[in-house]
Amino acid sequence: MAVRTQPSPTSLSIHATAKSPGVDLYNGNPSRDFCNSFWGIGDSGINILFTRMRGATKTTEELRNFWKERSIIEEEYANRLATLSKVTLGWDEIGELRNSLDTLRLETEKQAASHLHLAAQIRSELEAQTGQLLNKQLFHRRTHQAPLEKKFKARQTQESHVVRAREKYENDCARIATYSQQCETIQGKELERIQLKIQHTRQTAQANEKDFADFARGLTDMLSGWEKEWKDFCDNCQDLEEERHEFLKDTLWFYANEVSTLCVSDDQSCERIRTVLDQLEPDRDVENFVHEYGTGSSIPDPPALAPYSGTPGSRPSPSAPKTRPANFVRASRRPAPAYPTSVNGQAEQPQAPAPETVLPARPAVNGNGNTEAPSPPAHSGAGSSNWPETPSPRSVNHPAPSSKPSRSRGDEISASRRGPPPNVPPPPPPATYYPPDPVLPQPPRQPPPMQVPPPPFQSPPVPGVSPTSHSQAHHLQPSQPLPLPPPESQSRSPPPPSPSPPPREETVGILFYVKALYDYTATIDEEFDFQAGDVIAVTATPDDGWWSGELLDEARREEGRHVFPSNFVCLF
């Protein structure tokens, strides 16, 4: 059986009453000041305002205790962080790993100082000022509310005296009227007895009438002073309530700003740790360890047995130790990376690519500073379902793009998509002109100075795209080189959290998922925009490097747009 909780004596719920519709309690007065809003018949308004002020004092006291506990928690956390930052961490390491661990300790120490500063701010700015407001409320309660509560009780006592005197006087008048009616119907001794009762009742009624008049006069004199004191008390309460609300708003705002600043400081510390970790390359650190402390690859042979000649005093001549080079093949036992599962729920291992298969590469920069055209991938067969070995950001060294002006993306699109044959440099003959697509209108195309059409290929069907438009977009036009990714100096802010891929059974036709490394803006109707960090479901992987897929973010997905450059993404 649940225990019913009793309402707090400082709760306003005990004074809640239903409002009668159509009844104006304020008599048309638009003012909602306390001095015009807590009157009425009875003592409800007085009790509500007294309860409100007691509850306000209780709230301020609870908030002061909250700030006290919050500062204690923050201070304890800061002290534990400071202790943790002094613990030995990676003292025997070298290279970038040692630098990363030292940065971790240093940033932990900075975070401890930030949290300690927040604890001091809460204690000085919040707890102390809230205590001052609480003292002001307690002073108001002692000097204004407590004396008025005593006068209110005296007024209630006087009103009860008036009510009782009035009841007695009215009862005496009613008995006199009853006796007078009885005198009209009786005679003799009974009449004399009734007349005697009337006489005694009139004497009592006169005494009760005098008491009633005295009590009523005293109540009138008390109410004249009460109204003035109550009005002043209402004004003081409204001033104190307005001050309290403004103080609480400013205090909570200050607290939110301080905690937000602390979060920004912690995030900056984490960003500095990430910056140092960007310089940490495990393979390079391991190689540096070998360079610094390696002892060579010469394996010494066991010492050879020198035969004794038998001559007295003779010793075998010492020979130089023999060695052989170490030419072992490393056998790594590290677990293989996890691959996405197939449609039937079983894990698929990536097939080994054909020797001639080349991933779509980003444009490289030659020694003269000019941007070279990327080498398009060779065809591995029409309709091939092999997974492309999409390089990750850490496993591929992306060449820096050229700083010299080059042809814009729009010029390349207007010149139609093109690409040389697999692993063959562009020949000198002029390019072949291709008419515009009737389904996908484009601006007039200009033949580029060097261009040859690629061999035909066939990509898997894309959901939501008609075969006609897909084939026209990828078979009637030559393949265009992939766009130039942005340089590292113009990298965007950290991408938003990537959404989780949907269940495999709901996405039939999806080969795998990739994650965008850079922002990309579409230049023709069949391409779609995406941002760094977006997850894309790949549905087809043509050999020209322009893959087909769709964004997982349905809010930004557009019908008919499915093409994107593969050198802007990595395997998710």
XYZ file of C-alpha atoms in Angstrom:
572
model
C 0.000 0.000 0.000
C 1.481 3.330 -1.083
C 2.038 5.965 1.565
C 0.200 9.188 0.819
C 2.522 12.140 1.143
C 1.153 15.147 2.974
C 1.598 18.555 1.319
C 4.319 20.743 2.753
C 3.192 23.648 4.971
C 5.070 25.931 2.578
C 3.313 24.506 -0.512
C 0.716 26.624 -2.294
C -1.227 23.523 -3.335
C -3.125 23.502 -0.030
C -4.615 26.896 -0.956
C -5.515 26.072 -4.542
C -9.178 26.748 -5.350
C -11.192 26.477 -8.536
C -11.829 29.757 -10.311
C -15.455 30.464 -11.183
C -15.754 31.263 -14.906
C -17.096 34.688 -15.704
C -16.359 36.084 -12.211
C -13.952 39.027 -12.100
C -12.172 38.885 -8.773
C -10.381 42.160 -9.441
C -13.484 44.271 -10.207
C -12.128 45.398 -13.563
C -8.857 46.672 -12.134
C -5.979 45.792 -14.545
C -3.379 46.062 -11.779
C -1.914 42.801 -10.515
C 0.229 44.280 -7.773
C 0.298 42.418 -4.482
C -1.360 45.344 -2.696
C -4.432 44.999 -4.973
C -4.557 41.216 -5.349
C -4.604 39.607 -1.879
C -7.769 40.892 -0.214
C -11.167 39.269 -0.669
C -13.675 37.850 1.754
C -12.090 35.627 4.359
C -8.429 35.059 5.087
C -7.370 33.164 1.924
C -5.294 35.994 0.445
C -3.419 36.569 3.716
C -2.634 32.877 4.194
C -1.486 32.493 0.573
C 0.970 35.398 0.790
C 2.342 34.223 4.138
C 2.806 30.714 2.683
C 4.472 32.125 -0.421
C 7.078 34.043 1.563
C 7.862 31.026 3.747
C 8.264 28.867 0.633
C 10.546 31.463 -0.995
C 12.822 31.406 2.037
C 12.908 27.617 1.945
C 13.815 27.617 -1.773
C 16.694 30.031 -1.209
C 18.032 27.909 1.627
C 17.838 24.761 -0.536
C 19.672 26.539 -3.363
C 22.431 27.677 -1.018
C 22.889 24.068 0.142
C 22.951 22.987 -3.508
C 25.783 25.387 -4.331
C 27.661 24.192 -1.270
C 27.463 20.546 -2.275
C 28.238 21.381 -5.907
C 31.427 23.211 -4.969
C 32.488 20.311 -2.721
C 31.948 17.816 -5.542
C 33.878 19.974 -8.015
C 36.724 20.498 -5.564
C 37.007 16.781 -4.799
C 37.012 15.993 -8.521
C 39.694 18.628 -9.155
C 41.873 17.230 -6.370
C 41.563 13.710 -7.727
C 42.462 14.938 -11.215
C 45.481 16.767 -9.808
C 46.605 13.602 -8.017
C 46.079 11.572 -11.173
C 48.129 14.023 -13.255
C 51.160 13.372 -11.015
C 51.100 9.609 -11.557
C 53.978 8.279 -13.649
C 52.754 7.493 -17.152
C 54.921 6.122 -19.945
C 58.240 7.163 -18.437
C 60.020 4.416 -20.399
C 58.455 5.321 -23.755
C 60.132 7.238 -26.571
C 59.122 9.227 -29.614
C 55.637 10.538 -30.316
C 54.028 8.042 -27.933
C 56.043 9.537 -25.053
C 54.997 13.021 -26.204
C 51.328 11.959 -26.364
C 51.392 10.514 -22.851
C 53.139 13.625 -21.483
C 50.467 15.779 -23.153
C 47.779 13.637 -21.541
C 49.243 14.239 -18.074
C 49.704 17.961 -18.744
C 46.145 18.434 -19.997
C 44.799 16.451 -17.041
C 46.608 18.860 -14.745
C 45.086 21.815 -16.621
C 41.633 20.284 -16.316
C 42.178 19.901 -12.574
C 43.017 23.612 -12.341
C 39.912 24.511 -14.360
C 37.641 22.439 -12.122
C 39.260 23.898 -9.013
C 38.610 27.390 -10.383
C 34.967 26.469 -10.990
C 34.640 25.233 -7.402
C 36.017 28.569 -6.138
C 33.638 30.501 -8.419
C 30.625 28.554 -7.145
C 31.661 29.101 -3.543
C 32.359 32.849 -3.858
C 29.898 33.997 -6.505
C 26.944 31.670 -6.000
C 26.934 30.226 -2.489
C 27.960 33.479 -0.783
C 25.474 35.672 -2.657
C 22.665 33.172 -2.177
C 23.439 33.236 1.546
C 23.133 37.030 1.518
C 19.702 36.808 -0.084
C 18.676 34.197 2.488
C 19.738 36.501 5.329
C 17.680 39.296 3.793
C 14.623 37.042 3.616
C 15.076 35.925 7.212
C 15.353 39.559 8.307
C 12.136 40.378 6.453
C 10.429 37.448 8.129
C 11.524 38.567 11.621
C 10.826 42.283 11.258
C 7.770 42.353 8.994
C 6.053 39.004 8.660
C 6.248 37.724 12.258
C 4.722 40.891 13.869
C 2.047 40.995 11.214
C 1.206 37.344 11.798
C 0.652 38.148 15.502
C -1.640 41.043 14.609
C -3.450 38.786 12.184
C -4.119 36.268 14.960
C -5.353 39.103 17.264
C -7.662 40.278 14.485
C -9.010 36.753 14.069
C -9.639 36.577 17.850
C -11.490 39.932 17.795
C -13.579 38.794 14.871
C -14.523 35.619 16.739
C -15.624 37.721 19.740
C -17.778 39.857 17.496
C -19.362 36.791 15.920
C -20.165 35.177 19.266
C -21.587 38.428 20.757
C -23.729 38.899 17.720
C -25.042 35.322 17.935
C -25.977 35.805 21.593
C -27.724 39.103 20.914
C -29.654 37.639 18.000
C -30.693 34.603 20.059
C -32.000 36.892 22.849
C -34.025 38.888 20.349
C -35.484 35.724 18.912
C -36.557 34.456 22.395
C -38.194 37.789 23.209
C -40.199 37.586 19.998
C -41.266 34.007 20.812
C -42.370 34.907 24.327
C -44.359 37.884 23.057
C -46.297 35.621 20.676
C -47.107 33.217 23.519
C -48.530 36.060 25.631
C -51.251 36.630 23.076
C -52.679 33.115 23.509
C -52.423 32.457 27.258
C -53.864 34.047 30.427
C -53.546 33.863 34.225
C -50.488 32.646 36.031
C -48.944 31.253 32.865
C -49.058 34.727 31.344
C -47.311 36.197 34.399
C -44.565 33.559 34.125
C -43.983 34.308 30.424
C -43.852 38.039 31.100
C -41.229 37.430 33.783
C -39.093 35.486 31.226
C -39.445 38.329 28.756
C -38.146 40.752 31.334
C -35.069 38.615 32.163
C -34.346 38.007 28.441
C -34.469 41.738 27.708
C -31.909 42.382 30.417
C -29.619 39.703 28.955
C -30.140 41.061 25.447
C -29.134 44.538 26.576
C -25.889 43.187 28.052
C -25.135 41.133 24.915
C -25.947 44.136 22.744
C -23.437 46.198 24.674
C -20.775 43.496 24.311
C -21.513 43.191 20.608
C -21.162 46.934 20.121
C -17.894 47.035 22.075
C -16.365 44.135 20.123
C -17.493 45.577 16.804
C -16.046 48.975 17.684
C -12.719 47.394 18.684
C -12.633 45.374 15.437
C -13.285 48.512 13.416
C -10.423 50.337 15.085
C -8.134 47.308 14.524
C -9.037 46.951 10.851
C -8.215 50.572 10.070
C -4.592 50.013 11.155
C -4.503 46.477 9.717
C -5.297 47.594 6.178
C -2.373 50.006 6.130
C 0.057 47.463 7.578
C -1.122 44.756 5.176
C -0.698 47.066 2.181
C 2.858 47.907 3.243
C 3.600 44.222 3.791
C 2.319 43.361 0.296
C 4.596 46.008 -1.235
C 7.607 44.687 0.681
C 6.806 41.121 -0.362
C 6.508 42.085 -4.028
C 9.817 43.954 -3.924
C 11.506 40.973 -2.305
C 9.972 38.491 -4.747
C 11.022 40.496 -7.795
C 14.533 40.777 -6.411
C 14.615 37.061 -5.657
C 13.495 36.072 -9.163
C 16.027 38.358 -10.825
C 18.767 37.072 -8.531
C 17.920 33.436 -9.242
C 17.885 34.067 -12.986
C 21.264 35.811 -12.904
C 22.716 33.156 -10.621
C 21.598 30.221 -12.720
C 22.751 32.022 -15.859
C 26.167 32.587 -14.323
C 26.368 28.935 -13.313
C 25.462 27.782 -16.834
C 28.089 30.081 -18.345
C 30.798 28.892 -15.964
C 30.049 25.220 -16.578
C 29.906 25.875 -20.330
C 33.273 27.625 -20.160
C 34.668 24.642 -18.282
C 33.318 22.295 -20.945
C 34.952 24.417 -23.641
C 38.222 24.318 -21.721
C 37.994 20.536 -21.367
C 37.198 20.241 -25.062
C 40.223 22.379 -25.919
C 42.374 20.104 -23.765
C 41.016 17.088 -25.606
C 41.631 18.845 -28.919
C 45.257 19.447 -27.959
C 45.562 15.765 -27.121
C 44.063 14.873 -30.502
C 46.474 17.269 -32.218
C 49.425 15.473 -30.636
C 47.914 12.097 -31.514
C 47.720 13.200 -35.153
C 51.512 13.235 -35.124
C 51.642 9.699 -33.717
C 52.115 7.132 -36.461
C 52.488 3.658 -34.929
C 54.520 2.291 -37.826
C 56.853 5.270 -37.791
C 57.321 5.087 -34.013
C 58.141 1.396 -34.210
C 60.574 2.096 -37.038
C 62.220 4.919 -35.075
C 62.621 2.575 -32.128
C 64.450 0.139 -34.388
C 66.647 2.911 -35.816
C 67.584 4.205 -32.376
C 68.054 0.974 -30.508
C 68.276 -1.775 -33.140
C 71.334 -4.046 -32.912
C 71.465 -5.216 -36.525
C 70.365 -8.269 -38.488
C 73.482 -10.423 -38.119
C 72.780 -13.753 -36.455
C 75.988 -15.192 -34.922
C 76.822 -18.791 -35.722
C 77.825 -21.126 -32.907
C 81.595 -21.193 -32.302
C 83.430 -23.734 -34.397
C 85.476 -26.486 -32.737
C 89.224 -25.836 -33.166
C 91.167 -29.184 -33.246
C 94.007 -29.553 -30.814
C 97.368 -30.047 -32.529
C 98.898 -32.028 -29.675
C 101.999 -29.835 -29.425
C 102.788 -28.933 -25.802
C 102.076 -25.305 -25.014
C 100.231 -24.720 -28.248
C 96.738 -23.068 -28.264
C 94.167 -22.971 -30.972
C 94.277 -19.692 -32.872
C 91.176 -17.563 -32.259
C 88.950 -17.067 -35.286
C 86.518 -14.230 -36.040
C 82.891 -15.058 -35.196
C 80.807 -15.979 -38.200
C 77.324 -14.517 -38.757
C 74.449 -14.890 -41.185
C 71.840 -12.251 -42.112
C 68.308 -12.464 -40.777
C 65.884 -12.667 -43.721
C 62.747 -13.820 -41.979
C 59.204 -13.028 -43.080
C 57.075 -11.511 -40.351
C 54.099 -13.620 -39.257
C 51.666 -11.202 -37.598
C 49.047 -12.574 -35.206
C 47.033 -9.371 -35.004
C 43.297 -9.973 -35.564
C 42.028 -9.205 -39.038
C 39.755 -6.149 -39.409
C 36.037 -6.731 -39.243
C 34.174 -6.445 -42.515
C 30.469 -5.675 -43.034
C 28.116 -8.609 -43.347
C 26.362 -9.589 -46.529
C 22.623 -9.523 -47.177
C 22.145 -13.084 -45.931
C 23.773 -12.183 -42.602
C 27.097 -13.963 -43.185
C 30.374 -12.118 -43.113
C 31.975 -11.524 -46.476
C 35.736 -11.344 -46.866
C 37.009 -8.889 -49.463
C 38.181 -10.602 -52.614
C 41.710 -10.020 -53.750
C 41.693 -7.341 -56.464
C 42.971 -8.148 -59.920
C 46.579 -7.182 -60.524
C 45.568 -4.481 -62.970
C 42.962 -2.902 -60.670
C 43.984 0.564 -59.486
C 42.072 2.641 -56.998
C 40.880 6.097 -58.111
C 43.718 8.332 -56.983
C 43.616 11.960 -56.016
C 45.427 14.453 -58.310
C 49.129 14.576 -57.520
C 51.459 17.552 -57.727
C 54.564 17.211 -59.877
C 57.902 18.867 -59.289
C 56.885 21.994 -61.221
C 53.885 22.624 -59.000
C 51.340 21.636 -61.699
C 48.467 19.351 -60.951
C 48.626 16.035 -62.769
C 45.506 14.222 -63.868
C 44.655 11.257 -61.618
C 45.118 7.769 -62.965
C 41.683 6.168 -63.374
C 41.198 2.582 -62.278
C 41.327 -0.287 -64.741
C 38.202 -2.339 -65.394
C 37.919 -5.597 -63.512
C 34.941 -6.825 -65.478
C 31.414 -5.622 -66.073
C 29.092 -5.949 -63.138
C 31.847 -6.998 -60.786
C 30.749 -7.152 -57.142
C 34.233 -7.131 -55.614
C 34.540 -4.710 -52.727
C 36.971 -1.875 -53.428
C 39.848 -1.574 -51.039
C 38.916 1.971 -49.992
C 41.945 3.487 -48.253
C 41.490 4.907 -44.785
C 42.699 8.426 -43.916
C 45.670 7.065 -41.966
C 46.771 4.405 -44.467
C 46.971 6.668 -47.538
C 49.338 9.576 -47.945
C 47.250 12.105 -49.835
C 49.384 14.426 -51.965
C 48.899 18.108 -51.360
C 46.840 19.798 -54.068
C 48.464 22.384 -56.270
C 48.277 26.000 -55.208
C 48.358 27.228 -58.832
C 45.045 28.029 -60.538
C 43.711 25.172 -62.621
C 40.590 24.512 -64.608
C 37.415 24.721 -62.560
C 35.102 21.826 -61.908
C 32.432 23.442 -64.090
C 34.829 23.596 -67.052
C 35.558 19.911 -66.638
C 31.875 19.039 -66.431
C 31.043 21.164 -69.461
C 33.808 19.372 -71.344
C 32.017 16.091 -70.415
C 33.344 13.313 -68.230
C 36.478 11.850 -69.638
C 39.385 9.634 -68.735
C 42.240 7.859 -70.464
C 42.357 4.077 -70.855
C 43.595 2.073 -67.867
C 47.208 2.785 -66.965
C 47.786 4.657 -70.244
C 48.717 8.375 -70.325
C 46.477 10.675 -72.392
C 47.498 10.533 -76.064
C 48.093 13.703 -78.086
C 45.154 13.373 -80.566
C 42.252 15.767 -80.012
C 39.325 14.677 -77.890
C 36.122 13.268 -79.237
C 33.011 15.398 -78.843
C 29.945 13.818 -77.300
C 26.436 15.287 -77.731
C 24.548 16.435 -74.639
C 22.317 14.008 -72.817
C 18.596 14.604 -73.595
C 17.573 13.367 -70.150
C 20.133 15.334 -68.116
C 20.494 18.783 -69.792
C 23.935 20.295 -69.434
C 25.657 23.428 -70.803
C 27.397 23.182 -74.214
C 30.400 20.950 -73.979
C 33.841 21.958 -75.295
C 36.258 19.228 -76.334
C 39.291 19.134 -74.075
C 42.744 19.322 -75.604
C 43.592 15.704 -74.715
C 40.900 13.054 -74.297
C 40.032 9.515 -75.372
C 36.889 7.577 -74.445
C 37.289 4.780 -71.917
C 36.355 1.195 -72.689
C 32.683 0.416 -71.974
C 31.700 -0.957 -68.613
C 28.518 -1.818 -66.749
C 27.734 -0.911 -63.129
C 25.166 -2.575 -60.851
C 21.648 -1.090 -60.802
C 21.000 1.742 -58.331
C 17.723 1.688 -56.321
C 15.409 4.547 -57.214
C 17.182 5.349 -60.551
C 15.847 4.182 -63.898
C 18.185 2.012 -65.970
C 17.920 4.423 -68.890
C 19.167 7.477 -67.005
C 21.848 5.475 -65.244
C 23.194 3.994 -68.456
C 23.041 7.334 -70.211
C 24.944 9.006 -67.413
C 27.716 6.405 -67.293
C 27.876 4.828 -70.781
C 27.070 7.608 -73.221
C 29.519 10.023 -71.583
C 33.228 9.556 -71.006
C 34.340 9.308 -67.405
C 35.585 12.556 -65.834
C 38.597 12.669 -63.508
C 37.723 12.778 -59.862
C 37.613 16.237 -58.195
C 40.491 17.624 -56.194
C 39.985 17.202 -52.422
C 40.550 20.250 -50.225
C 44.042 20.735 -48.756
C 44.651 19.931 -45.117
C 45.024 23.654 -44.263
C 41.423 24.245 -45.311
C 39.955 21.349 -43.405
C 36.588 21.827 -41.898
C 35.625 21.758 -38.258
C 35.291 18.312 -36.640
C 32.415 16.467 -38.347
C 29.212 15.666 -36.482
C 28.723 12.159 -35.060
C 28.126 9.645 -37.838
C 24.772 7.863 -37.833
C 24.754 4.130 -37.337
C 24.123 2.076 -40.508
C 20.621 0.565 -40.759
C 20.057 -3.194 -40.323
C 21.375 -5.228 -43.234
C 18.076 -6.950 -43.988
C 16.370 -3.602 -44.717
C 18.922 -2.370 -47.305
C 18.975 -4.952 -50.096
C 21.422 -3.949 -52.845
C 23.877 -2.067 -50.596
C 27.449 -3.292 -50.962
C 29.079 -1.523 -48.025
C 29.223 1.819 -46.223
C 31.721 4.650 -46.547
C 32.364 7.804 -44.544
C 32.997 11.214 -46.134
C 36.447 12.738 -45.511
C 35.694 16.154 -47.045
C 32.727 18.311 -48.001
C 31.558 17.987 -51.614
C 29.151 20.145 -53.647
C 27.364 18.596 -56.619
C 27.986 20.108 -60.058
C 25.440 18.196 -62.157
C 21.955 16.863 -61.544
C 22.906 13.239 -60.871
C 25.440 14.063 -58.126
C 24.521 14.882 -54.518
C 26.037 17.106 -51.835
C 27.566 15.687 -48.669
C 29.597 16.898 -45.720
C 32.627 15.519 -43.921
C 31.480 12.805 -41.532
C 28.366 11.764 -43.506
C 27.816 8.030 -43.992
C 26.931 6.867 -47.525
C 25.517 3.476 -48.527
C 27.350 2.348 -51.675
C 25.233 0.536 -54.272
C 27.604 0.428 -57.262
C 31.358 0.864 -57.752
C 32.145 1.690 -61.423
C 35.792 1.564 -62.344
C 35.960 5.258 -63.272
C 35.879 6.191 -59.560
C 32.422 7.830 -59.665
C 30.419 5.519 -57.407
C 26.670 5.279 -56.843
C 25.007 5.408 -53.450
C 22.748 7.354 -51.144
C 23.050 9.313 -47.902
C 21.810 7.639 -44.743
C 20.378 11.016 -43.662
C 16.900 10.793 -45.219
C 16.242 14.483 -44.557
C 18.980 15.496 -47.023
C 18.524 12.637 -49.499
C 17.201 13.745 -52.925
C 15.542 11.509 -55.479
C 17.576 11.040 -58.656
C 20.925 12.093 -57.107
C 23.156 9.078 -56.509
C 26.668 9.738 -57.902
C 29.622 10.818 -55.761
C 33.466 10.776 -56.053
C 35.119 7.806 -54.354
C 38.317 9.690 -53.467
C 36.363 11.869 -51.024
C 35.414 8.915 -48.761
C 36.941 6.089 -46.784
C 35.637 2.704 -45.636
C 33.241 3.115 -42.687
